[in-house]
Coordinates of C-alpha atoms in Angstrom, one line a residue:
M1 CA 96.7 57.1 63.8
I2 CA 96.4 60.3 65.8
A3 CA 97.0 58.7 68.9
T4 CA 100.2 56.8 67.9
L5 CA 101.7 60.4 67.0
L6 CA 100.3 61.5 70.3
F7 CA 102.6 59.3 71.9
A8 CA 105.2 59.3 69.5
A9 CA 105.7 63.2 69.6
F10 CA 105.8 62.9 73.2
F11 CA 108.3 60.6 73.7
V12 CA 110.4 62.1 71.0
M13 CA 110.3 65.6 72.6
M14 CA 111.2 63.8 75.8
F15 CA 114.4 62.5 74.2
V16 CA 115.6 65.5 72.5
G17 CA 115.5 67.7 75.8
V18 CA 112.2 69.2 75.8
P19 CA 110.8 69.5 79.8
I20 CA 107.9 67.2 80.0
G21 CA 105.5 69.6 80.8
A22 CA 105.9 71.2 77.6
A23 CA 106.5 68.1 75.9
L24 CA 102.9 67.0 77.8
G25 CA 101.1 69.8 76.5
L26 CA 102.4 70.6 72.9
A27 CA 101.7 66.6 72.3
G28 CA 98.4 67.3 73.4
A29 CA 97.6 70.2 71.7
A30 CA 98.8 68.9 68.3
A31 CA 96.6 65.8 68.6
I32 CA 93.4 67.9 69.7
A33 CA 94.2 70.2 66.2
L34 CA 94.8 67.2 64.0
A35 CA 91.8 65.2 65.7
N36 CA 89.8 68.6 64.8
S37 CA 91.4 69.8 61.5
E38 CA 87.9 70.4 60.0
V39 CA 87.2 73.6 63.1
Q40 CA 91.2 73.2 63.9
W41 CA 91.1 76.7 65.5
F42 CA 87.4 75.8 67.6
G43 CA 88.9 73.1 68.6
L44 CA 91.9 74.5 70.0
L45 CA 89.9 76.2 72.4
A46 CA 89.9 73.1 74.0
V47 CA 93.5 73.7 75.1
P48 CA 93.1 76.7 77.3
Q49 CA 90.2 75.4 78.8
N50 CA 91.7 72.0 79.9
F51 CA 94.9 73.8 81.3
Y52 CA 92.5 76.1 83.7
A53 CA 90.6 72.7 84.4
G54 CA 94.5 71.3 85.2
L55 CA 94.8 73.5 87.7
G56 CA 91.1 74.3 89.1
K57 CA 90.9 71.8 91.6
Y58 CA 90.9 73.0 95.3
P59 CA 93.0 70.2 96.9
L60 CA 95.8 71.3 94.6
L61 CA 95.9 74.6 96.7
A62 CA 98.0 72.3 99.5
I63 CA 100.8 71.8 97.2
P64 CA 102.9 75.0 97.2
M65 CA 102.1 75.4 100.9
F66 CA 103.7 71.8 101.7
V67 CA 106.7 73.0 99.4
L68 CA 106.7 75.9 101.2
V69 CA 106.8 74.1 104.7
G70 CA 109.6 72.1 103.3
S71 CA 111.6 75.2 102.4
I72 CA 111.0 76.4 106.2
F73 CA 111.8 73.5 108.1
D74 CA 115.1 72.9 105.9
R75 CA 116.4 76.3 107.5
S76 CA 114.3 76.5 110.6
G77 CA 117.5 74.1 112.3
V78 CA 114.4 71.3 113.5
A79 CA 116.3 68.7 111.5
A80 CA 119.7 69.3 113.5
R81 CA 117.7 69.3 116.9
L82 CA 115.8 65.9 116.0
V83 CA 119.0 64.3 115.2
N84 CA 120.9 65.4 118.4
F85 CA 117.5 63.9 120.2
A86 CA 117.5 60.5 118.1
V87 CA 121.2 60.2 118.9
S88 CA 120.8 60.7 122.4
I89 CA 118.5 57.8 122.2
V90 CA 120.1 55.3 120.3
G91 CA 123.3 56.4 121.3
R92 CA 126.8 55.9 119.6
G93 CA 128.1 52.7 117.4
P94 CA 128.6 51.4 114.0
G95 CA 125.3 52.1 112.0
M96 CA 123.5 54.4 114.6
L97 CA 124.1 57.6 112.5
P98 CA 122.3 55.5 109.2
L99 CA 119.9 54.3 111.6
V100 CA 119.2 58.1 112.6
A101 CA 119.4 59.4 109.2
I102 CA 116.3 57.1 108.2
A103 CA 114.5 58.0 111.6
V104 CA 114.7 61.3 111.0
A105 CA 113.6 61.3 107.8
M106 CA 110.7 59.6 108.5
F107 CA 109.9 61.9 110.8
L108 CA 110.2 64.9 108.8
G109 CA 108.1 63.2 106.4
G110 CA 105.5 64.0 108.5
I111 CA 105.6 67.3 108.0
S112 CA 106.7 68.3 105.0
G113 CA 105.3 66.6 101.8
S114 CA 107.9 66.7 99.2
G115 CA 111.0 64.1 98.9
P116 CA 113.5 66.1 97.4
A117 CA 112.8 68.9 100.4
N118 CA 113.3 66.1 103.3
A119 CA 116.4 65.1 101.6
A120 CA 117.8 68.7 101.6
A121 CA 117.0 69.0 105.2
V122 CA 118.2 65.7 106.7
G123 CA 121.2 65.6 104.2
G124 CA 122.4 69.0 105.3
V125 CA 122.6 67.6 108.8
M126 CA 123.4 64.2 108.5
I127 CA 125.6 63.7 105.3
A128 CA 128.3 65.8 107.6
A129 CA 127.5 64.3 110.4
M130 CA 128.5 60.6 109.0
S131 CA 131.3 62.0 107.3
R132 CA 133.0 63.0 110.2
A133 CA 132.5 59.2 111.8
G134 CA 134.0 57.7 109.1
Y135 CA 131.0 57.0 106.6
P136 CA 132.1 57.3 103.0
G137 CA 130.2 59.9 101.2
S138 CA 128.7 57.4 98.5
F139 CA 127.1 55.5 101.2
S140 CA 125.7 58.8 103.0
A141 CA 123.9 59.9 100.2
S142 CA 122.4 56.4 99.5
V143 CA 121.1 56.4 103.2
V144 CA 119.8 60.0 102.8
G145 CA 118.2 59.8 99.5
A146 CA 116.4 56.1 100.2
A147 CA 115.1 57.4 104.0
A148 CA 113.7 60.9 102.1
S149 CA 111.5 58.5 99.7
T150 CA 109.7 57.6 102.7
D151 CA 108.4 61.7 102.6
I152 CA 105.8 60.8 99.8
L153 CA 104.3 58.0 101.8
I154 CA 104.2 59.4 105.5
P155 CA 101.0 61.9 105.2
P156 CA 101.1 64.8 104.3
S157 CA 102.3 63.8 100.6
V158 CA 102.3 65.7 97.6
A159 CA 101.8 62.7 95.7
F160 CA 98.6 61.8 97.4
I161 CA 97.4 65.1 96.6
I162 CA 97.8 64.6 92.9
Y163 CA 96.5 61.4 93.0
S164 CA 93.4 62.1 94.9
V165 CA 92.5 64.9 91.8
L166 CA 92.9 62.1 89.2
V167 CA 90.8 59.7 91.1
P168 CA 87.9 61.2 92.6
G169 CA 87.1 57.9 94.6
A170 CA 89.9 58.3 96.8
S171 CA 89.8 61.3 99.3
V172 CA 93.0 63.1 100.1
P173 CA 92.5 61.9 104.2
A174 CA 92.0 58.3 103.3
L175 CA 95.0 58.4 101.4
F176 CA 96.8 60.1 104.3
A177 CA 95.8 57.4 106.6
A178 CA 96.5 54.5 104.5
G179 CA 100.2 55.8 103.6
M180 CA 100.9 55.7 107.0
V181 CA 101.6 52.3 108.1
P182 CA 103.4 51.4 104.5
G183 CA 105.7 54.6 105.3
V184 CA 106.6 53.4 108.5
L185 CA 107.3 49.9 107.3
A186 CA 109.3 51.3 104.4
G187 CA 111.5 53.4 106.7
L188 CA 112.0 50.0 109.0
A189 CA 112.6 47.9 106.0
L190 CA 115.5 50.6 104.8
I191 CA 117.0 50.7 108.4
V192 CA 118.0 46.9 108.0
P193 CA 120.2 46.9 104.7
A194 CA 121.8 50.5 106.0
V195 CA 122.9 49.1 109.2
W196 CA 124.0 45.7 108.2
M197 CA 126.0 47.3 105.2
A198 CA 127.5 49.7 107.6
R199 CA 128.7 46.8 110.3
R200 CA 129.9 44.4 107.6
H201 CA 132.2 47.0 105.7
G202 CA 133.1 48.6 109.1
M203 CA 132.5 51.7 108.6
G204 CA 131.7 54.8 110.8
A205 CA 135.0 53.8 112.9
Q206 CA 134.9 57.3 114.9
E207 CA 131.4 57.4 115.6
A208 CA 132.1 55.8 119.2
D209 CA 134.5 58.4 120.5
L210 CA 132.0 61.3 119.3
P211 CA 130.3 62.7 122.1
K212 CA 126.4 61.7 123.0
P213 CA 123.9 64.6 123.5
P214 CA 122.2 64.5 127.1
F215 CA 118.5 63.2 126.7
W216 CA 116.8 65.7 128.6
K217 CA 118.4 68.8 126.9
S218 CA 118.1 67.4 123.5
L219 CA 114.6 66.4 124.2
R220 CA 113.7 69.9 125.0
E221 CA 114.9 71.4 122.2
A222 CA 113.5 69.1 119.7
S223 CA 110.2 69.4 121.4
W224 CA 109.2 72.0 118.6
G225 CA 110.0 70.2 115.9
L226 CA 108.2 67.2 117.8
A227 CA 104.9 68.7 117.7
A228 CA 104.5 69.9 114.3
P229 CA 103.2 66.4 113.2
V230 CA 101.2 66.2 116.1
L231 CA 99.7 69.5 115.0
I232 CA 99.3 68.8 111.5
L233 CA 98.0 65.2 111.7
G234 CA 96.2 65.3 115.0
G235 CA 94.3 68.9 113.6
M236 CA 93.0 66.8 110.5
R237 CA 92.0 63.9 112.2
A238 CA 90.1 66.4 115.1
G239 CA 88.6 68.0 112.1
W240 CA 89.7 71.4 113.4
F241 CA 91.1 72.0 109.5
T242 CA 91.2 70.5 106.4
P243 CA 94.5 68.8 104.7
T244 CA 94.8 72.2 102.3
E245 CA 94.0 74.4 105.7
A246 CA 96.4 71.9 107.4
A247 CA 99.1 72.6 104.9
V248 CA 99.1 77.1 105.9
V249 CA 98.6 75.8 109.6
A250 CA 102.1 74.0 109.6
V251 CA 103.4 77.2 106.8
F252 CA 102.7 79.6 110.1
Y253 CA 103.8 77.0 113.1
G254 CA 107.0 76.7 111.3
L255 CA 107.7 80.2 110.3
F256 CA 106.8 80.8 114.5
V257 CA 109.7 78.1 115.4
G258 CA 112.3 79.3 113.2
M259 CA 111.7 83.1 113.7
V260 CA 110.7 83.2 117.5
I261 CA 111.6 80.0 118.8
H262 CA 115.5 78.8 117.4
R263 CA 115.8 82.0 115.8
T264 CA 117.6 80.4 112.5
I265 CA 115.2 82.3 109.8
G266 CA 115.5 85.9 109.6
V267 CA 113.3 88.8 108.0
R268 CA 115.6 88.7 105.1
D269 CA 115.6 85.0 104.4
L270 CA 112.2 85.0 103.9
F271 CA 112.7 86.0 100.4
V272 CA 114.4 83.3 99.4
I273 CA 112.7 80.9 101.1
L274 CA 109.3 82.2 99.3
R275 CA 111.4 82.1 95.8
E276 CA 112.7 78.9 96.4
A277 CA 109.2 77.3 96.8
G278 CA 107.6 79.8 94.6
E279 CA 109.7 78.2 91.7
L280 CA 109.5 74.3 92.9
S281 CA 105.3 75.2 92.9
A282 CA 105.1 76.7 89.7
V283 CA 107.2 74.0 88.0
I284 CA 104.8 71.1 89.8
L285 CA 101.5 73.2 89.1
L286 CA 102.5 73.8 85.2
V287 CA 103.3 70.2 84.7
V288 CA 99.7 69.3 86.6
S289 CA 98.5 71.6 84.1
L290 CA 99.7 71.0 81.0
A291 CA 99.1 67.3 81.8
G292 CA 95.2 68.1 81.8
I293 CA 95.5 68.7 77.9
F294 CA 97.5 65.5 77.6
A295 CA 94.7 63.8 79.5
F296 CA 92.1 65.5 77.4
S297 CA 93.4 64.6 74.2
L298 CA 93.6 60.9 75.5
S299 CA 90.1 60.9 76.2
T300 CA 88.7 62.8 72.9
L301 CA 90.7 60.2 70.6
G302 CA 89.3 57.2 72.6
V303 CA 93.2 56.0 73.7
I304 CA 91.9 54.5 76.7
D305 CA 89.5 52.0 76.1
P306 CA 91.3 50.3 73.8
I307 CA 94.4 50.2 75.8
T308 CA 92.3 48.8 78.7
R309 CA 90.7 46.1 76.7
A310 CA 94.1 45.0 75.2
I311 CA 95.8 44.6 78.9
V312 CA 92.5 42.8 80.2
D313 CA 92.0 40.7 77.2
S314 CA 95.9 39.6 77.5
G315 CA 95.5 36.4 79.1
V316 CA 98.2 37.1 82.2
G317 CA 95.3 37.2 84.8
E318 CA 94.7 39.5 87.6
Y319 CA 97.9 39.3 89.6
G320 CA 99.8 39.2 85.9
V321 CA 98.6 42.3 85.0
L322 CA 99.5 43.4 88.3
A323 CA 102.8 42.8 88.2
L324 CA 103.2 43.9 84.6
L325 CA 102.2 47.1 85.7
I326 CA 104.2 47.1 88.9
V327 CA 107.7 46.0 86.3
M328 CA 106.4 49.1 84.2
L329 CA 106.0 51.7 86.8
V330 CA 109.3 51.1 88.6
V331 CA 111.3 51.3 85.2
L332 CA 109.5 54.4 84.6
G333 CA 110.1 55.2 88.0
M334 CA 114.3 55.2 86.8
F335 CA 113.6 57.8 84.1
L336 CA 110.6 60.3 85.3
D337 CA 109.7 61.8 88.5
G338 CA 106.8 60.5 90.8
I339 CA 104.2 63.6 89.6
S340 CA 104.8 63.2 86.0
I341 CA 104.3 59.1 86.3
F342 CA 101.0 59.8 87.8
L343 CA 99.8 62.7 85.8
I344 CA 100.5 60.7 82.9
F345 CA 99.5 56.8 83.8
V346 CA 97.1 57.1 86.1
P347 CA 94.3 57.8 83.8
L348 CA 95.3 55.1 81.7
L349 CA 95.5 52.6 84.4
A350 CA 92.1 54.0 86.2
P351 CA 90.0 52.0 83.9
I352 CA 92.3 49.2 84.6
M353 CA 91.7 49.4 88.4
Q354 CA 87.9 49.8 88.1
H355 CA 88.0 46.5 85.8
Y356 CA 89.8 44.5 88.7
Q357 CA 87.7 46.6 91.4
W358 CA 90.7 47.1 93.0
D359 CA 90.6 49.6 96.1
P360 CA 91.4 53.0 94.8
V361 CA 92.9 54.0 98.2
W362 CA 95.1 50.7 97.9
F363 CA 96.1 51.4 94.1
G364 CA 96.9 54.6 95.1
V365 CA 99.3 53.5 97.8
L366 CA 100.8 50.8 95.7
L367 CA 101.8 53.4 92.9
T368 CA 103.1 56.1 95.3
L369 CA 105.2 53.0 96.6
N370 CA 106.5 52.7 93.4
V371 CA 107.3 56.2 93.0
A372 CA 109.2 56.3 96.1
L373 CA 111.5 53.0 94.8
G374 CA 111.8 55.5 91.9
Q375 CA 113.0 58.5 93.8
F376 CA 116.3 56.6 94.5
T377 CA 116.5 54.5 92.0
P378 CA 119.6 55.7 89.4
P379 CA 120.1 57.2 86.4
L380 CA 117.4 59.9 87.4
A381 CA 116.8 59.8 90.9
V382 CA 115.2 63.2 92.3
N383 CA 116.4 62.3 95.9
L384 CA 119.7 61.0 95.1
M385 CA 120.6 63.7 93.0
V386 CA 120.0 66.4 96.1
S387 CA 121.7 63.8 98.4
C388 CA 124.7 63.7 96.0
R389 CA 125.1 67.0 95.5
I390 CA 125.4 67.5 99.2
A391 CA 127.7 64.9 99.7
G392 CA 130.1 65.7 96.7
V393 CA 129.9 62.4 94.9
P394 CA 128.6 61.3 91.8
M395 CA 125.6 59.1 91.3
E396 CA 127.1 56.1 89.7
S397 CA 129.2 55.5 93.0
T398 CA 125.9 55.1 94.8
T399 CA 124.8 51.9 93.1
R400 CA 126.3 49.3 95.1
W401 CA 124.8 51.0 98.4
V402 CA 121.6 51.8 96.9
I403 CA 120.6 47.9 95.6
P404 CA 120.1 46.4 99.1
M405 CA 117.6 49.2 99.8
I406 CA 116.1 48.7 96.8
V407 CA 115.3 45.3 97.7
A408 CA 114.2 46.1 101.0
M409 CA 111.6 48.5 99.7
I410 CA 110.2 45.7 97.1
I411 CA 109.5 43.6 100.1
V412 CA 107.6 46.0 101.7
M413 CA 105.5 46.5 98.1
I414 CA 104.9 42.9 98.2
A415 CA 103.0 42.8 101.4
V416 CA 101.2 45.6 100.6
I417 CA 100.2 43.6 97.7
A418 CA 99.6 40.3 99.4
F419 CA 98.1 42.1 102.2
P420 CA 96.0 45.1 101.4
Q421 CA 94.9 45.5 105.1
V422 CA 98.1 46.9 105.5
A423 CA 97.4 50.3 103.7
L424 CA 93.6 49.8 104.0
W425 CA 93.3 49.1 107.9
L426 CA 94.1 52.7 109.2
P427 CA 91.8 54.4 106.8
T428 CA 88.7 52.4 107.7
A429 CA 89.7 52.2 111.5
L430 CA 90.0 56.2 111.1
G431 CA 86.3 56.0 109.7
Y432 CA 87.7 57.5 105.9

């Protein structure tokens, strides 16, 4: 009965507009109070304890830093220089700017850990460039929103950090390595429908007339941005620093590039950058801490085991269960952000993963692919929200362009399910 009230209270508060973090915390606290009705105030002591326990995890220190990295590189001018370099390689012509937008978003995924930050950095440069070339704003917003979703797959990734905290059997380095190949495949898969749609509908008529940047000058200007993923990921692989320390290194590297090399960031800009990163980090970490209360109430009430048994004994088999979970997560991804999905459902899904002996690293990549899909699937797609705001178009206008890219991402997801080594080969080769 109390378990039913827990979920009912959570969903009711969600529907009436209560922020998801507050809904998680209030529903969890109410369930704890009801479960300890005889010693109610004593039982509620678990609320502050689990609030702190949700935050008191070393890997979470990386989240504010990687969010800050996204804000810094958004203003450092790195994205614009990477775009010029990419255009100097692929040239001008129909469909080339969408290809460049996706390629640059994938590359920035190796610097920042936040999809919306990636969408803002790439969209700020590419949407205006695509508009000058004759691409419709709704198409440009769709391409940028979908491309930015690769950010949470290509390391470093905030989503992988959250997952590693919830599933102790999956280390951050192993998850980072496992996300690399699926992330690159996702980006390549998105390029196919983006270029095809641009050429089929005759978009970018003015693109061929725009000047092509000189290769060597573009390479020289983009070299500092190109070196960032090498420093961050190479340093972690070489053992110079942990993923959390890598985030701090990336912050100082980004500030050096923005303030000293490109001189696009001034001292006055630092307050705005720090404020934006602080606000976004506070929202993420507040949801994480309040979800700790919800997760504690789930385990205390014994909700997880009956749900696990009901799913396992449903008679649909291992792959039937996996298919149902994927459909559920894709639908949830249309309405909830990825971090909330992880915090609410990973505690419920972990016992199912253990029952079927699925590799926790592979399962983490699969869940993150679902989250990436949700980031550009209307009606509540955080990346599309950012890109549509930059393009000045309503989200409804992007649907016709987004659907083929959703299909492309689903094909990559099927490949990861059918061939787990797509995700597990690299961490195995690196010894994680």
